[in-house]
Amino acid sequence: MYLQYFIIVVYTIAIVLIFLYALAQLNLLYNYLSAKKKRDRCDTFDLSNPEEVPYVTIQLPVFNEMYVMDRLLDNIALIEYPKDKLEIQVLDDSTDETVHSTKAHVEKLAATGLDIKHITRTNRVGFKAGALKEGLAIAKGEFIAIFDADFLPKPNWLKRTIPYFKDEEIGVVQTRWGHINRNYSLLTKIQAFALDAHFTLEQVGRNSKGHFINFNGTAGVWRKECILDAGNWEGDTLTEDLDLSYRAQLKNWKFKYLEDVETPAELPVVISAARSQQFRWNKGGAENFRKMLKRVITSDNISTKTKVHGLLHLLNSTMFLSIFIVAVLSIPMLYIKNEYAHLRDYFYVMSFFIISTIIFFVCYWFMYRNIYGSGFKKFFGYIGMFFTFFSIAMGFSLHNSIAVIEGHAGKRSEFVRTPKFNISTIRDSWKGNKYLRKKLSPHVVIEGILMLYFAFGMYSAFIVGDQGGDFGLFPFHLMLFIGFGYVFFKSLSSKV
């Protein structure tokens, strides 16, 4: 009997946390729609006036990027900005043959008059954060633009971002990520769907009301003074960008988010690459919650509402743990519901929380409509995409929950980069990429077991109860079966 009540309590807590997160998303949607009605007016640099053009350093932190390095360097060389006010640092931590090919490419570009330097280190202390910090120490620029190896900023990118720094309180300008291979596969489509929600609803929704947002690690510009004032880059979490973002905003620096400036990039096309990226992001989010919790709560510089949004932001990845708990306990709950008649009222009340799904559905529709357009055809396409995305996101919940638990527990792990592919069309192949991990994650076996577990959940709908079954959770278990099945079989096939 005590076990049943323990299951009910844990299940209820997880459901309530998801509901609170959904309410926060609804508030961000309101903020987003309100912001879209306002015109942004602010004083900006006049870059046509040579006296107002500030010095900019572009940092390119790279590590073993054989497939995209030439594309990155050739693209950056096209940036339109006065050459006497622009410096490019290639912060190369590579350990393979790309060190030599990159050096040769940099020298070729330097011969054209471009101020570009190839900077290497004798060790990888601090990983990306360490490379950025060492480059910053010798950077000439007053402003520091950062791009990961798979990003392709347009030539006018600096002209559209740097002017906002005329406001001396602005420490960061962040742009929206685009996706050059959005339609490559189902995997890239669902990644784009998730990132689009972050770069529309969440970034605009928070930034428009002065709540904390994060520099996304790339496709943004920092004021050098802001980095130093906030304590510089630190490598004690896997998401150094989120860490520095919060430290800067706690020091009253403002962040400017530009939804209308898109910076195209490549999405992982292999599930093992997506898994490593998801693990790093989710563990890093939990690590930053541990690191920033006390600082956010005790800060005298920010409002209570900003504190609440900040803590929910830092707990984003922890929602995967709540989802996983609800998923696993939903089958025992099905049997408890039909075994103990006196608990029926509780289950009627808990069914109210299906509204969480409705909230997410509404919020994400506005994001989807903003990108793909409206109309009945688009809406029906959205319905399919929404439930596909939710199914596969739940399929990642075990993997991401392990990352979250490690982050909250303070378990340290190495920074694992996401391999790049230089793939944009379905005709391109990822086979033979030398950076792919050859070993199968042990989590995959458990994901296969969970697929069978939720198949049993669907079967249970037919056999519980006295009225010919209980199908209330059948759609949920079907989505979980599909999600874990997709992740399981996709992970196996990526090793073939």
Short mmCIF file of C-alpha atoms in Angstrom, two decimals:
data_model
loop_
_atom_site.label_atom_id
_atom_site.label_comp_id
_atom_site.label_asym_id
_atom_site.label_seq_id
_atom_site.Cartn_x
_atom_site.Cartn_y
_atom_site.Cartn_z
CA MET A 1 0.00 0.00 0.00
CA TYR A 2 2.84 2.40 0.87
CA LEU A 3 4.46 1.75 -2.51
CA GLN A 4 1.29 2.86 -4.29
CA TYR A 5 1.16 6.12 -2.37
CA PHE A 6 4.88 6.73 -2.97
CA ILE A 7 4.31 6.29 -6.72
CA ILE A 8 1.33 8.63 -6.60
CA VAL A 9 3.30 11.35 -4.75
CA VAL A 10 6.32 11.21 -7.10
CA TYR A 11 4.07 11.11 -10.17
CA THR A 12 2.06 14.09 -8.91
CA ILE A 13 5.17 16.20 -8.20
CA ALA A 14 6.51 15.53 -11.70
CA ILE A 15 3.14 16.37 -13.32
CA VAL A 16 2.88 19.63 -11.35
CA LEU A 17 6.44 20.66 -12.34
CA ILE A 18 5.60 20.09 -16.01
CA PHE A 19 2.43 22.14 -15.60
CA LEU A 20 4.34 25.03 -14.01
CA TYR A 21 6.85 24.92 -16.86
CA ALA A 22 3.95 25.01 -19.34
CA LEU A 23 2.53 28.09 -17.60
CA ALA A 24 5.93 29.77 -17.89
CA GLN A 25 5.94 28.98 -21.62
CA LEU A 26 2.46 30.51 -21.90
CA ASN A 27 3.75 33.68 -20.24
CA LEU A 28 6.66 33.75 -22.71
CA LEU A 29 4.17 33.43 -25.57
CA TYR A 30 2.27 36.45 -24.22
CA ASN A 31 5.55 38.37 -23.99
CA TYR A 32 6.50 37.28 -27.50
CA LEU A 33 3.22 38.42 -29.05
CA SER A 34 3.40 41.72 -27.14
CA ALA A 35 6.97 42.31 -28.34
CA LYS A 36 5.99 41.69 -31.98
CA LYS A 37 3.56 44.63 -31.78
CA LYS A 38 6.25 47.04 -30.60
CA ARG A 39 8.81 48.81 -32.73
CA ASP A 40 12.33 48.68 -31.45
CA ARG A 41 13.84 52.14 -31.33
CA CYS A 42 17.35 52.68 -30.06
CA ASP A 43 20.44 54.71 -30.84
CA THR A 44 22.97 52.85 -33.00
CA PHE A 45 26.45 53.34 -34.40
CA ASP A 46 26.61 54.92 -37.84
CA LEU A 47 29.08 52.56 -39.53
CA SER A 48 29.21 54.82 -42.59
CA ASN A 49 31.10 57.26 -40.37
CA PRO A 50 34.69 55.95 -39.97
CA GLU A 51 34.97 57.65 -36.58
CA GLU A 52 32.11 55.52 -35.20
CA VAL A 53 33.36 52.17 -36.48
CA PRO A 54 34.61 50.13 -33.49
CA TYR A 55 37.37 47.52 -33.62
CA VAL A 56 36.01 43.96 -33.82
CA THR A 57 37.68 40.61 -33.21
CA ILE A 58 36.06 37.49 -34.67
CA GLN A 59 36.91 34.33 -32.72
CA LEU A 60 36.57 30.92 -34.36
CA PRO A 61 37.05 28.19 -31.71
CA VAL A 62 37.66 24.93 -33.60
CA PHE A 63 38.69 21.36 -32.81
CA ASN A 64 39.27 18.69 -35.47
CA GLU A 65 36.94 20.15 -38.08
CA MET A 66 38.15 18.44 -41.27
CA TYR A 67 34.82 18.58 -43.08
CA VAL A 68 33.84 22.20 -42.50
CA MET A 69 37.07 24.12 -41.89
CA ASP A 70 37.59 25.36 -45.45
CA ARG A 71 33.92 26.35 -45.70
CA LEU A 72 34.16 28.29 -42.43
CA LEU A 73 37.29 30.22 -43.36
CA ASP A 74 36.15 31.07 -46.88
CA ASN A 75 32.82 32.30 -45.49
CA ILE A 76 34.37 34.46 -42.77
CA ALA A 77 36.68 36.04 -45.34
CA LEU A 78 33.57 37.48 -47.03
CA ILE A 79 32.50 39.47 -43.96
CA GLU A 80 31.97 43.12 -44.91
CA TYR A 81 33.77 45.35 -42.42
CA PRO A 82 36.66 47.83 -42.67
CA LYS A 83 39.84 45.72 -42.76
CA ASP A 84 41.70 48.15 -40.53
CA LYS A 85 39.07 47.56 -37.79
CA LEU A 86 38.74 43.78 -38.08
CA GLU A 87 40.79 40.94 -36.63
CA ILE A 88 40.09 37.21 -36.99
CA GLN A 89 41.40 34.65 -34.51
CA VAL A 90 41.29 30.99 -35.49
CA LEU A 91 41.52 29.35 -32.04
CA ASP A 92 42.62 25.89 -33.12
CA ASP A 93 42.75 23.15 -30.48
CA SER A 94 42.89 20.41 -33.13
CA THR A 95 44.90 17.25 -32.58
CA ASP A 96 44.71 15.85 -36.11
CA GLU A 97 46.04 16.78 -39.55
CA THR A 98 43.67 19.75 -39.84
CA VAL A 99 46.15 21.82 -37.81
CA HIS A 100 48.43 21.96 -40.86
CA SER A 101 45.73 22.43 -43.51
CA THR A 102 44.08 25.17 -41.43
CA LYS A 103 47.38 26.96 -40.97
CA ALA A 104 47.99 26.90 -44.72
CA HIS A 105 44.48 28.22 -45.42
CA VAL A 106 44.90 31.01 -42.87
CA GLU A 107 48.21 32.04 -44.41
CA LYS A 108 46.57 32.14 -47.84
CA LEU A 109 43.83 34.46 -46.55
CA ALA A 110 46.33 36.62 -44.67
CA ALA A 111 48.18 37.18 -47.94
CA THR A 112 45.08 38.97 -49.27
CA GLY A 113 45.42 41.62 -46.55
CA LEU A 114 43.03 40.07 -44.05
CA ASP A 115 44.16 40.33 -40.41
CA ILE A 116 43.73 36.65 -39.57
CA LYS A 117 45.83 34.58 -37.17
CA HIS A 118 46.09 30.86 -36.51
CA ILE A 119 46.39 30.40 -32.73
CA THR A 120 47.14 27.01 -31.19
CA ARG A 121 47.60 25.81 -27.60
CA THR A 122 49.85 23.17 -26.07
CA ASN A 123 46.90 21.81 -24.07
CA ARG A 124 43.09 21.96 -24.06
CA VAL A 125 42.62 23.23 -20.50
CA GLY A 126 39.07 24.57 -20.21
CA PHE A 127 38.22 23.24 -23.68
CA LYS A 128 36.25 25.87 -25.65
CA ALA A 129 36.10 28.27 -22.69
CA GLY A 130 39.87 28.00 -22.27
CA ALA A 131 40.49 28.71 -25.96
CA LEU A 132 38.20 31.75 -25.92
CA LYS A 133 39.87 33.06 -22.77
CA GLU A 134 43.38 32.75 -24.19
CA GLY A 135 42.32 34.43 -27.42
CA LEU A 136 40.65 37.24 -25.50
CA ALA A 137 43.90 38.05 -23.70
CA ILE A 138 45.50 39.14 -26.98
CA ALA A 139 42.40 40.30 -28.88
CA LYS A 140 42.56 43.79 -30.33
CA GLY A 141 38.83 44.21 -30.63
CA GLU A 142 36.53 46.19 -28.37
CA PHE A 143 33.85 43.68 -29.41
CA ILE A 144 34.22 39.92 -29.79
CA ALA A 145 32.12 38.01 -32.34
CA ILE A 146 32.10 34.21 -31.92
CA PHE A 147 31.21 31.53 -34.46
CA ASP A 148 31.37 27.75 -34.16
CA ALA A 149 32.79 25.83 -37.11
CA ASP A 150 29.44 24.97 -38.70
CA PHE A 151 28.07 28.54 -38.78
CA LEU A 152 27.91 30.63 -41.93
CA PRO A 153 27.22 34.30 -41.13
CA LYS A 154 26.16 36.46 -44.06
CA PRO A 155 28.56 39.17 -45.31
CA ASN A 156 26.57 41.99 -43.68
CA TRP A 157 26.37 40.22 -40.30
CA LEU A 158 28.62 42.64 -38.39
CA LYS A 159 26.86 45.62 -39.94
CA ARG A 160 23.56 44.34 -38.54
CA THR A 161 24.80 43.58 -35.02
CA ILE A 162 27.63 45.93 -34.04
CA PRO A 163 25.55 49.16 -34.29
CA TYR A 164 23.48 48.20 -31.22
CA PHE A 165 26.52 48.50 -28.98
CA LYS A 166 26.25 52.28 -29.06
CA ASP A 167 24.12 51.69 -25.97
CA GLU A 168 26.92 51.30 -23.44
CA GLU A 169 24.77 49.10 -21.18
CA ILE A 170 24.52 46.35 -23.82
CA GLY A 171 27.04 43.58 -23.22
CA VAL A 172 25.86 41.01 -25.77
CA VAL A 173 24.03 40.93 -29.08
CA GLN A 174 22.73 37.45 -29.97
CA THR A 175 21.25 36.41 -33.33
CA ARG A 176 18.82 33.65 -34.29
CA TRP A 177 20.17 30.36 -35.60
CA GLY A 178 19.10 29.19 -39.04
CA HIS A 179 19.36 25.63 -40.35
CA ILE A 180 20.95 24.95 -43.74
CA ASN A 181 19.93 21.28 -43.61
CA ARG A 182 16.54 21.59 -41.87
CA ASN A 183 14.84 19.19 -44.31
CA TYR A 184 17.64 16.61 -44.60
CA SER A 185 15.83 14.03 -42.46
CA LEU A 186 13.24 13.59 -39.72
CA LEU A 187 16.03 13.96 -37.16
CA THR A 188 17.07 17.37 -38.50
CA LYS A 189 13.44 18.50 -38.73
CA ILE A 190 12.73 17.81 -35.07
CA GLN A 191 16.00 19.46 -33.99
CA ALA A 192 15.07 22.54 -36.01
CA PHE A 193 11.58 22.49 -34.47
CA ALA A 194 13.02 22.55 -30.93
CA LEU A 195 15.63 25.21 -31.68
CA ASP A 196 13.10 27.42 -33.47
CA ALA A 197 10.94 27.40 -30.33
CA HIS A 198 13.94 28.50 -28.26
CA PHE A 199 15.00 31.23 -30.70
CA THR A 200 11.51 32.70 -31.05
CA LEU A 201 9.28 32.24 -28.02
CA GLU A 202 11.94 31.87 -25.35
CA GLN A 203 14.62 34.34 -26.40
CA VAL A 204 12.19 37.07 -27.48
CA GLY A 205 9.76 36.33 -24.64
CA ARG A 206 12.43 36.73 -21.99
CA ASN A 207 14.46 39.52 -23.58
CA SER A 208 11.44 41.73 -24.29
CA LYS A 209 10.62 41.91 -20.57
CA GLY A 210 14.19 42.25 -19.34
CA HIS A 211 14.44 38.67 -18.07
CA PHE A 212 17.71 36.77 -18.38
CA ILE A 213 18.52 35.16 -21.71
CA ASN A 214 21.65 33.33 -22.74
CA PHE A 215 24.34 33.85 -25.31
CA ASN A 216 24.04 30.65 -27.32
CA GLY A 217 27.75 29.91 -27.62
CA THR A 218 27.95 31.16 -31.19
CA ALA A 219 26.42 33.64 -33.66
CA GLY A 220 26.66 36.50 -31.18
CA VAL A 221 28.88 39.41 -30.15
CA TRP A 222 30.25 40.26 -26.72
CA ARG A 223 31.55 43.58 -25.48
CA LYS A 224 35.05 42.72 -24.28
CA GLU A 225 34.58 44.85 -21.16
CA CYS A 226 31.46 42.83 -20.31
CA ILE A 227 33.33 39.50 -20.47
CA LEU A 228 36.08 40.79 -18.18
CA ASP A 229 33.67 42.49 -15.76
CA ALA A 230 31.66 39.26 -15.42
CA GLY A 231 34.77 37.26 -14.51
CA ASN A 232 35.87 36.00 -17.94
CA TRP A 233 35.25 32.55 -19.42
CA GLU A 234 35.20 29.63 -17.00
CA GLY A 235 35.40 25.96 -17.94
CA ASP A 236 33.80 24.41 -14.84
CA THR A 237 30.52 23.63 -16.66
CA LEU A 238 29.77 22.10 -20.06
CA THR A 239 27.82 25.20 -21.11
CA GLU A 240 30.28 28.01 -20.57
CA ASP A 241 28.04 30.31 -22.63
CA LEU A 242 25.08 30.01 -20.23
CA ASP A 243 27.41 30.43 -17.26
CA LEU A 244 28.99 33.68 -18.47
CA SER A 245 25.59 34.97 -19.63
CA TYR A 246 24.14 34.76 -16.13
CA ARG A 247 27.22 36.19 -14.46
CA ALA A 248 27.11 39.16 -16.86
CA GLN A 249 23.40 39.85 -16.36
CA LEU A 250 23.79 39.59 -12.59
CA LYS A 251 26.26 42.46 -13.02
CA ASN A 252 23.50 44.47 -14.75
CA TRP A 253 24.72 44.10 -18.33
CA LYS A 254 21.90 44.12 -20.91
CA PHE A 255 21.53 41.53 -23.65
CA LYS A 256 20.06 42.36 -27.06
CA TYR A 257 18.41 39.57 -29.04
CA LEU A 258 17.87 40.02 -32.80
CA GLU A 259 15.23 37.61 -34.08
CA ASP A 260 15.37 39.11 -37.57
CA VAL A 261 19.09 38.41 -38.03
CA GLU A 262 19.47 34.77 -38.99
CA THR A 263 22.81 32.99 -38.86
CA PRO A 264 22.68 29.72 -40.82
CA ALA A 265 24.28 26.59 -39.36
CA GLU A 266 24.36 22.83 -39.80
CA LEU A 267 22.30 20.45 -37.66
CA PRO A 268 23.69 17.03 -36.65
CA VAL A 269 22.51 14.44 -39.18
CA VAL A 270 23.48 11.33 -37.20
CA ILE A 271 21.72 10.44 -33.96
CA SER A 272 24.99 9.75 -32.11
CA ALA A 273 26.06 13.34 -32.84
CA ALA A 274 22.68 14.66 -31.70
CA ARG A 275 22.94 12.54 -28.54
CA SER A 276 26.34 13.97 -27.59
CA GLN A 277 25.11 17.51 -28.22
CA GLN A 278 21.92 16.94 -26.19
CA PHE A 279 23.92 15.38 -23.35
CA ARG A 280 26.28 18.36 -23.17
CA TRP A 281 23.52 20.95 -23.29
CA ASN A 282 21.32 19.22 -20.70
CA LYS A 283 24.10 18.39 -18.29
CA GLY A 284 25.50 21.90 -18.64
CA GLY A 285 22.09 23.38 -17.84
CA ALA A 286 21.89 21.37 -14.62
CA GLU A 287 25.47 22.32 -13.71
CA ASN A 288 24.62 25.99 -14.13
CA PHE A 289 21.51 25.60 -11.96
CA ARG A 290 23.78 24.35 -9.16
CA LYS A 291 26.25 27.15 -9.78
CA MET A 292 23.78 30.02 -10.17
CA LEU A 293 20.86 29.12 -7.88
CA LYS A 294 22.07 31.03 -4.84
CA ARG A 295 23.36 33.98 -6.86
CA VAL A 296 20.03 34.44 -8.65
CA ILE A 297 17.90 34.08 -5.51
CA THR A 298 20.00 36.46 -3.40
CA SER A 299 20.56 39.09 -6.10
CA ASP A 300 19.28 42.56 -5.24
CA ASN A 301 19.53 43.72 -8.86
CA ILE A 302 16.64 41.78 -10.37
CA SER A 303 12.89 41.50 -9.84
CA THR A 304 11.11 38.50 -8.37
CA LYS A 305 9.56 37.70 -11.75
CA THR A 306 12.97 37.75 -13.41
CA LYS A 307 14.27 35.43 -10.69
CA VAL A 308 11.41 32.98 -11.31
CA HIS A 309 11.97 33.01 -15.07
CA GLY A 310 15.71 32.70 -14.52
CA LEU A 311 15.36 29.63 -12.31
CA LEU A 312 12.90 28.00 -14.73
CA HIS A 313 15.32 28.79 -17.55
CA LEU A 314 18.15 27.08 -15.68
CA LEU A 315 15.83 24.15 -14.98
CA ASN A 316 14.87 23.73 -18.66
CA SER A 317 16.82 20.51 -19.02
CA THR A 318 15.42 19.15 -15.74
CA MET A 319 12.01 18.96 -17.41
CA PHE A 320 13.30 15.86 -19.21
CA LEU A 321 13.66 14.18 -15.81
CA SER A 322 10.07 15.08 -14.93
CA ILE A 323 8.86 13.75 -18.29
CA PHE A 324 10.79 10.52 -17.83
CA ILE A 325 9.37 10.01 -14.33
CA VAL A 326 5.81 10.58 -15.55
CA ALA A 327 6.39 8.20 -18.47
CA VAL A 328 7.80 5.34 -16.39
CA LEU A 329 5.23 5.68 -13.60
CA SER A 330 2.26 6.05 -15.94
CA ILE A 331 1.86 2.27 -16.33
CA PRO A 332 1.84 1.50 -12.57
CA MET A 333 -0.56 4.44 -12.22
CA LEU A 334 -2.88 2.84 -14.76
CA TYR A 335 -3.13 -0.27 -12.58
CA ILE A 336 -3.43 1.75 -9.36
CA LYS A 337 -6.29 3.74 -10.87
CA ASN A 338 -8.26 0.61 -11.66
CA GLU A 339 -7.37 -1.22 -8.43
CA TYR A 340 -8.31 1.43 -5.88
CA ALA A 341 -11.76 2.85 -6.50
CA HIS A 342 -11.43 5.41 -3.68
CA LEU A 343 -8.64 7.16 -5.65
CA ARG A 344 -10.82 7.82 -8.69
CA ASP A 345 -11.41 11.47 -7.70
CA TYR A 346 -7.65 12.03 -7.59
CA PHE A 347 -7.32 10.77 -11.16
CA TYR A 348 -10.12 13.01 -12.34
CA VAL A 349 -8.28 15.99 -10.87
CA MET A 350 -4.95 14.89 -12.36
CA SER A 351 -6.49 14.59 -15.82
CA PHE A 352 -6.74 18.38 -15.69
CA PHE A 353 -3.02 18.50 -16.31
CA ILE A 354 -3.52 17.39 -19.90
CA ILE A 355 -3.84 21.14 -20.33
CA SER A 356 -0.01 21.24 -20.22
CA THR A 357 0.08 19.52 -23.60
CA ILE A 358 -2.53 21.93 -24.94
CA ILE A 359 -0.42 24.89 -23.77
CA PHE A 360 2.68 23.54 -25.51
CA PHE A 361 0.61 22.87 -28.63
CA VAL A 362 -0.63 26.47 -28.74
CA CYS A 363 2.76 28.02 -27.96
CA TYR A 364 4.64 26.05 -30.59
CA TRP A 365 1.99 26.79 -33.22
CA PHE A 366 2.85 30.48 -33.11
CA MET A 367 6.53 29.59 -33.63
CA TYR A 368 5.69 27.22 -36.50
CA ARG A 369 3.36 29.73 -38.15
CA ASN A 370 6.01 32.42 -37.95
CA ILE A 371 8.43 30.24 -39.96
CA TYR A 372 6.20 28.23 -42.30
CA GLY A 373 3.10 30.40 -42.62
CA SER A 374 -0.54 29.83 -41.67
CA GLY A 375 -3.56 28.19 -43.31
CA PHE A 376 -5.32 24.82 -42.92
CA LYS A 377 -2.68 22.88 -44.84
CA LYS A 378 0.11 24.32 -42.71
CA PHE A 379 -1.87 23.69 -39.54
CA PHE A 380 -2.42 20.02 -40.33
CA GLY A 381 1.27 19.74 -41.16
CA TYR A 382 2.00 21.32 -37.79
CA ILE A 383 -0.19 18.80 -35.95
CA GLY A 384 1.86 15.94 -37.40
CA MET A 385 5.15 17.71 -36.67
CA PHE A 386 4.15 18.57 -33.10
CA PHE A 387 3.27 15.01 -32.10
CA THR A 388 6.29 13.60 -33.94
CA PHE A 389 8.53 16.06 -32.13
CA PHE A 390 6.99 15.29 -28.74
CA SER A 391 7.25 11.55 -29.30
CA ILE A 392 10.94 11.66 -30.23
CA ALA A 393 11.73 14.23 -27.52
CA MET A 394 10.26 11.77 -25.00
CA GLY A 395 12.38 9.07 -26.62
CA PHE A 396 15.45 11.11 -25.66
CA SER A 397 14.20 11.53 -22.08
CA LEU A 398 16.26 8.68 -20.56
CA HIS A 399 19.47 9.89 -22.20
CA ASN A 400 18.83 13.50 -21.21
CA SER A 401 17.69 12.59 -17.68
CA ILE A 402 21.00 10.84 -17.05
CA ALA A 403 22.77 14.01 -18.20
CA VAL A 404 20.62 16.11 -15.85
CA ILE A 405 21.22 13.82 -12.85
CA GLU A 406 24.98 13.92 -13.46
CA GLY A 407 24.84 17.71 -13.68
CA HIS A 408 22.90 18.15 -10.45
CA ALA A 409 25.13 15.60 -8.70
CA GLY A 410 28.25 17.51 -9.71
CA LYS A 411 29.81 14.67 -11.70
CA ARG A 412 32.47 16.14 -13.99
CA SER A 413 32.92 14.96 -17.56
CA GLU A 414 34.95 15.92 -20.58
CA PHE A 415 33.65 18.38 -23.17
CA VAL A 416 32.60 16.18 -26.11
CA ARG A 417 32.33 18.18 -29.32
CA THR A 418 29.56 17.60 -31.83
CA PRO A 419 31.05 16.23 -35.07
CA LYS A 420 30.30 18.31 -38.18
CA PHE A 421 29.53 16.84 -41.60
CA ASN A 422 29.23 19.58 -44.25
CA ILE A 423 25.92 18.04 -45.29
CA SER A 424 22.99 20.05 -46.60
CA THR A 425 21.15 17.85 -49.13
CA ILE A 426 19.74 14.35 -48.88
CA ARG A 427 22.23 13.20 -51.51
CA ASP A 428 25.13 13.93 -49.18
CA SER A 429 26.29 11.03 -47.03
CA TRP A 430 27.66 11.01 -43.50
CA LYS A 431 29.14 7.54 -43.90
CA GLY A 432 32.86 7.44 -43.22
CA ASN A 433 33.01 10.54 -41.00
CA LYS A 434 36.18 9.94 -39.00
CA TYR A 435 34.92 11.80 -35.93
CA LEU A 436 31.87 9.65 -35.27
CA ARG A 437 31.98 7.64 -32.08
CA LYS A 438 32.21 3.94 -32.88
CA LYS A 439 30.91 2.61 -29.57
CA LEU A 440 27.22 2.18 -28.95
CA SER A 441 25.96 3.99 -25.85
CA PRO A 442 24.87 1.55 -23.11
CA HIS A 443 21.76 3.69 -22.75
CA VAL A 444 20.55 2.36 -26.10
CA VAL A 445 19.87 -1.10 -24.63
CA ILE A 446 17.69 0.44 -21.92
CA GLU A 447 15.89 2.51 -24.54
CA GLY A 448 15.06 -0.71 -26.40
CA ILE A 449 13.69 -2.20 -23.17
CA LEU A 450 11.62 0.94 -22.58
CA MET A 451 10.17 0.62 -26.07
CA LEU A 452 8.88 -2.86 -25.09
CA TYR A 453 7.76 -1.51 -21.71
CA PHE A 454 5.49 1.06 -23.36
CA ALA A 455 4.21 -1.59 -25.78
CA PHE A 456 3.11 -3.40 -22.63
CA GLY A 457 1.48 -0.13 -21.51
CA MET A 458 -0.60 -0.09 -24.69
CA TYR A 459 -1.54 -3.74 -24.14
CA SER A 460 -2.51 -2.93 -20.55
CA ALA A 461 -5.16 -0.50 -21.81
CA PHE A 462 -7.13 -3.49 -23.09
CA ILE A 463 -6.96 -5.63 -19.95
CA VAL A 464 -7.38 -3.29 -16.97
CA GLY A 465 -10.72 -2.34 -15.45
CA ASP A 466 -14.13 -3.91 -15.46
CA GLN A 467 -15.61 -1.94 -18.36
CA GLY A 468 -13.61 -3.39 -21.24
CA GLY A 469 -10.37 -1.48 -20.76
CA ASP A 470 -8.99 1.96 -19.91
CA PHE A 471 -7.65 3.84 -22.92
CA GLY A 472 -6.99 7.23 -21.28
CA LEU A 473 -3.21 6.79 -21.41
CA PHE A 474 -3.10 4.83 -24.66
CA PRO A 475 -2.11 7.83 -26.86
CA PHE A 476 0.63 8.74 -24.36
CA HIS A 477 2.03 5.21 -24.35
CA LEU A 478 1.82 5.05 -28.14
CA MET A 479 3.91 8.22 -28.43
CA LEU A 480 6.44 6.84 -25.94
CA PHE A 481 6.61 3.55 -27.85
CA ILE A 482 7.24 5.43 -31.10
CA GLY A 483 9.76 7.80 -29.49
CA PHE A 484 11.89 5.19 -27.76
CA GLY A 485 11.58 2.90 -30.78
CA TYR A 486 12.86 5.66 -33.08
CA VAL A 487 15.81 6.49 -30.83
CA PHE A 488 16.63 2.80 -30.31
CA PHE A 489 16.57 1.70 -33.96
CA LYS A 490 18.15 4.94 -35.23
CA SER A 491 21.01 4.49 -32.77
CA LEU A 492 21.55 0.91 -33.92
CA SER A 493 21.46 1.81 -37.61
CA SER A 494 23.97 4.65 -37.16
CA LYS A 495 26.57 2.05 -36.19
CA VAL A 496 26.06 -0.08 -39.29
#
